[in-house]
XYZ file of C-alpha atoms in Angstrom:
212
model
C 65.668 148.319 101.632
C 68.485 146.044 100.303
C 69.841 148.929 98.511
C 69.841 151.018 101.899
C 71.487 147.981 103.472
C 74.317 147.955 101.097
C 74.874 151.535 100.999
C 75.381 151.320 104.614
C 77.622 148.647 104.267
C 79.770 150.495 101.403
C 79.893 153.870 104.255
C 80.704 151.524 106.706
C 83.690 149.762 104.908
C 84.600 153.647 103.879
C 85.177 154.553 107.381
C 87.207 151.305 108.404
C 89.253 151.784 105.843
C 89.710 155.446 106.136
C 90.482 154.590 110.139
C 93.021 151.989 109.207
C 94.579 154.365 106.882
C 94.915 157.081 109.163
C 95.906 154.828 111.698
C 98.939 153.535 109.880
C 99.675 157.191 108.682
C 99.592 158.500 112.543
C 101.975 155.873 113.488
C 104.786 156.191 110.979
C 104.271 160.082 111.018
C 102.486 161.123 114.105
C 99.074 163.053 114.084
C 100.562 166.495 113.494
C 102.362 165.853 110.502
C 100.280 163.654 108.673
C 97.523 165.690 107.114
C 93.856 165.014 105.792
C 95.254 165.408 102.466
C 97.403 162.404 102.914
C 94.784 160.257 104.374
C 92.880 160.918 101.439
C 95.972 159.897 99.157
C 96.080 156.772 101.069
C 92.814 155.611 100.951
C 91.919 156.695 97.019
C 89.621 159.210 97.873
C 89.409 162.827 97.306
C 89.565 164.951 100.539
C 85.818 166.410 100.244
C 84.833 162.791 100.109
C 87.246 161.933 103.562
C 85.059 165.215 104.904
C 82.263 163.579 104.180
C 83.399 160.981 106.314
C 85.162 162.988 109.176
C 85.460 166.608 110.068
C 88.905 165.970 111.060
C 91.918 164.087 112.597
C 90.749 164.456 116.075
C 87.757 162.950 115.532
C 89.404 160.094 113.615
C 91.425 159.929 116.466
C 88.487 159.846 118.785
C 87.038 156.940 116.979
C 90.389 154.958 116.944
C 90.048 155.271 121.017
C 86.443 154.002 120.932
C 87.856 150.508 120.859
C 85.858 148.007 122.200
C 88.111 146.196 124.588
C 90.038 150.182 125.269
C 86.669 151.198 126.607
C 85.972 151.239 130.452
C 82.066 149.418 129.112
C 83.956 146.418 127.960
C 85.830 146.336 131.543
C 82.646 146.726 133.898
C 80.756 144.357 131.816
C 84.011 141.914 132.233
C 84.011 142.845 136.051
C 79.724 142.343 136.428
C 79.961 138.697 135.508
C 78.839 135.565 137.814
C 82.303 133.876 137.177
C 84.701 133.725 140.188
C 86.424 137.003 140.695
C 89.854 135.127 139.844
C 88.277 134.128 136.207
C 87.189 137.014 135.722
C 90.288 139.369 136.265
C 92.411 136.396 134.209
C 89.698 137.483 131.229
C 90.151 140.862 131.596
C 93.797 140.523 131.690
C 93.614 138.442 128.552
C 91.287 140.315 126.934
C 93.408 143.320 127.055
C 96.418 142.239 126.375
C 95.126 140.847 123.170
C 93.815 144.022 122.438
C 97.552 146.190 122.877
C 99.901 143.756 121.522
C 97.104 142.583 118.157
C 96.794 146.642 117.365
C 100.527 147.699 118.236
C 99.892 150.880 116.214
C 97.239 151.986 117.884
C 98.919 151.675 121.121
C 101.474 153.161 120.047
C 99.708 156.607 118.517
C 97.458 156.837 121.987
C 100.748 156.201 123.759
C 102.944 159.257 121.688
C 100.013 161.604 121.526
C 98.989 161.256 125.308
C 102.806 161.979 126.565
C 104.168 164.606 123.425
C 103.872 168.107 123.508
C 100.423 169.080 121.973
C 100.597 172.089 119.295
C 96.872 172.294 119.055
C 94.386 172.787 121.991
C 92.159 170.144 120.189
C 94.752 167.334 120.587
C 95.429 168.543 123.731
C 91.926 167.052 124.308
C 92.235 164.166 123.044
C 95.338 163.318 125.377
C 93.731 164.127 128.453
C 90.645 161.892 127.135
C 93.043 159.047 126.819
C 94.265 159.802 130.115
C 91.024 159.486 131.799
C 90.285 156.553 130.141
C 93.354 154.839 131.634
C 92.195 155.920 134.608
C 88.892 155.121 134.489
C 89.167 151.868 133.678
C 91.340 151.258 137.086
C 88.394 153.167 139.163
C 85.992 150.778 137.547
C 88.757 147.824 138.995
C 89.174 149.240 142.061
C 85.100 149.362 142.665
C 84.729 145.855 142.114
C 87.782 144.591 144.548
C 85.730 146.640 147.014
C 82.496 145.151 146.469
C 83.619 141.996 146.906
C 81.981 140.172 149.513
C 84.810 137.719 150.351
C 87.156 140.879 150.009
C 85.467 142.952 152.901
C 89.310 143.338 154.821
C 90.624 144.852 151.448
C 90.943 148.798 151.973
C 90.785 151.168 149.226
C 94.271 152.059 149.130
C 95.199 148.387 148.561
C 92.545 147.979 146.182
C 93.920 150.832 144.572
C 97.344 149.869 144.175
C 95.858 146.225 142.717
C 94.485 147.655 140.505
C 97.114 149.907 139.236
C 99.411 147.402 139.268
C 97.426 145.271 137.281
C 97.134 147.659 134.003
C 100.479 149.066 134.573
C 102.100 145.310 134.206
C 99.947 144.993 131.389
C 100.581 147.959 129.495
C 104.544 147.383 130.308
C 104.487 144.085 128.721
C 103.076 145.633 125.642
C 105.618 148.235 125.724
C 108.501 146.119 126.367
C 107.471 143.210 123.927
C 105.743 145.125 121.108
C 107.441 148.554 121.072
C 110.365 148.236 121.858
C 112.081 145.150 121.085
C 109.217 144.814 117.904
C 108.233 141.574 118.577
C 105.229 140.035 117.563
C 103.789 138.021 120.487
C 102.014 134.573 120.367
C 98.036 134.565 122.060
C 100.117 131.780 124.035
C 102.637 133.758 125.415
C 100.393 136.804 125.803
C 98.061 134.683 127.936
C 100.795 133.083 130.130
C 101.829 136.349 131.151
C 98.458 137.308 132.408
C 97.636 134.394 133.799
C 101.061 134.713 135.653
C 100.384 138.173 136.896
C 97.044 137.478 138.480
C 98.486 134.529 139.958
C 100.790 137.167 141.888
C 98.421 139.272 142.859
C 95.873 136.567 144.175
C 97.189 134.313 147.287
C 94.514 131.890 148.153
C 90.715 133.062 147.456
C 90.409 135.994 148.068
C 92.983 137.315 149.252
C 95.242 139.956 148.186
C 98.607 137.834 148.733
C 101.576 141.015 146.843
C 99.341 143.760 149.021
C 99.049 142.215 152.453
């Protein structure tokens, strides 16, 4: 059993490494031009071992978007909480700005492979997967504004622009801060931000102060 355990441990380090590699490789080369071959390289492998590992970039690249806080789970279970609606939308907010500006490359490949022109029908795929998970996780928003008892006035429109505007802000800070100018951004100023932005969509409890 121990032996199982540690073999499972040794695959499991494999992959995170092989991810991190690939990772690193997409963003300084982008997903078309860097090949299995030089993931491989990178990692100090052979390529029928990386195969053993993955069938191929896109699902590399499908397991590089299966990040917890990217996921629309991570947001629902966020959203399903018993804390005050306004705590919880500050932790989401936190939460995923952590996530964007702590993993800049990662952003950054999603970002360049969801808007460039695809050359294979497979990464085609992927972008509209990204997409839709961008998406998603504003429905998932959206749903809970509306449920909200002390929200009842809100309609979905509104709810639907809140919500929008909420990841948009997010996503531009990231883009702004991190990809652009290349800085690296403190948890403190990451946080102040957020906290900042919900404190300009909320006006008094409950209410829906930028929207009314």
């Amino acid at each position: 059993m121990a032996r199982m355990t540690a073999r499972g441990e040794e695959a499991s380090n494999k992959r995170e490494a092989i991810l991190e590699a690939a990772l690193r490789l997409f963003a300084e080369h982008g997903v078309d031009s860097a090949s299995m071959a030089d993931i491989a390289r990178a990692v100090g492998i052979t390529k029928p071992t990386l195969y053993h590992y993955f069938s191929g970039k896109i699902e590399i690249l499908e397991q590089l978007m299966a990040e917890p806080y990217y996921s629309t789970d991570y947001v629902a279970e966020v959203l399903r909480s018993d804390a005050p609606l306004e705590d919880r939308l500050r932790q989401l907010a936190m939460d995923y700005l952590d996530a964007i500006c702590t993993r800049p490359d990662l952003g950054h490949v999603l970002l360049r492979e969801s808007l460039g022109n695809a050359k294979h029908s497979a990464t085609d795929a992927i972008k509209k997967k990204f997409v839709r998970r961008y998406m998603s996780r504003i429905d998932v928003l959206e749903a809970c504004l509306l449920s909200e008892p002390d929200w009842e006035h809100l309609e979905r429109p509104r709810a639907r622009l809140f919500a929008e505007i909420l990841f948009d802000s997010l996503s531009l800070f990231w883009l702004r801060r991190v990809l652009v100018q290349g800085d690296e951004t403190t948890e403190s100023e990451r946080h102040t931000y957020a906290d900042g932005l919900i404190e300009w969509l909320l006006r008094d409890s409950g209410r829906v102060g930028v929207l009314e």
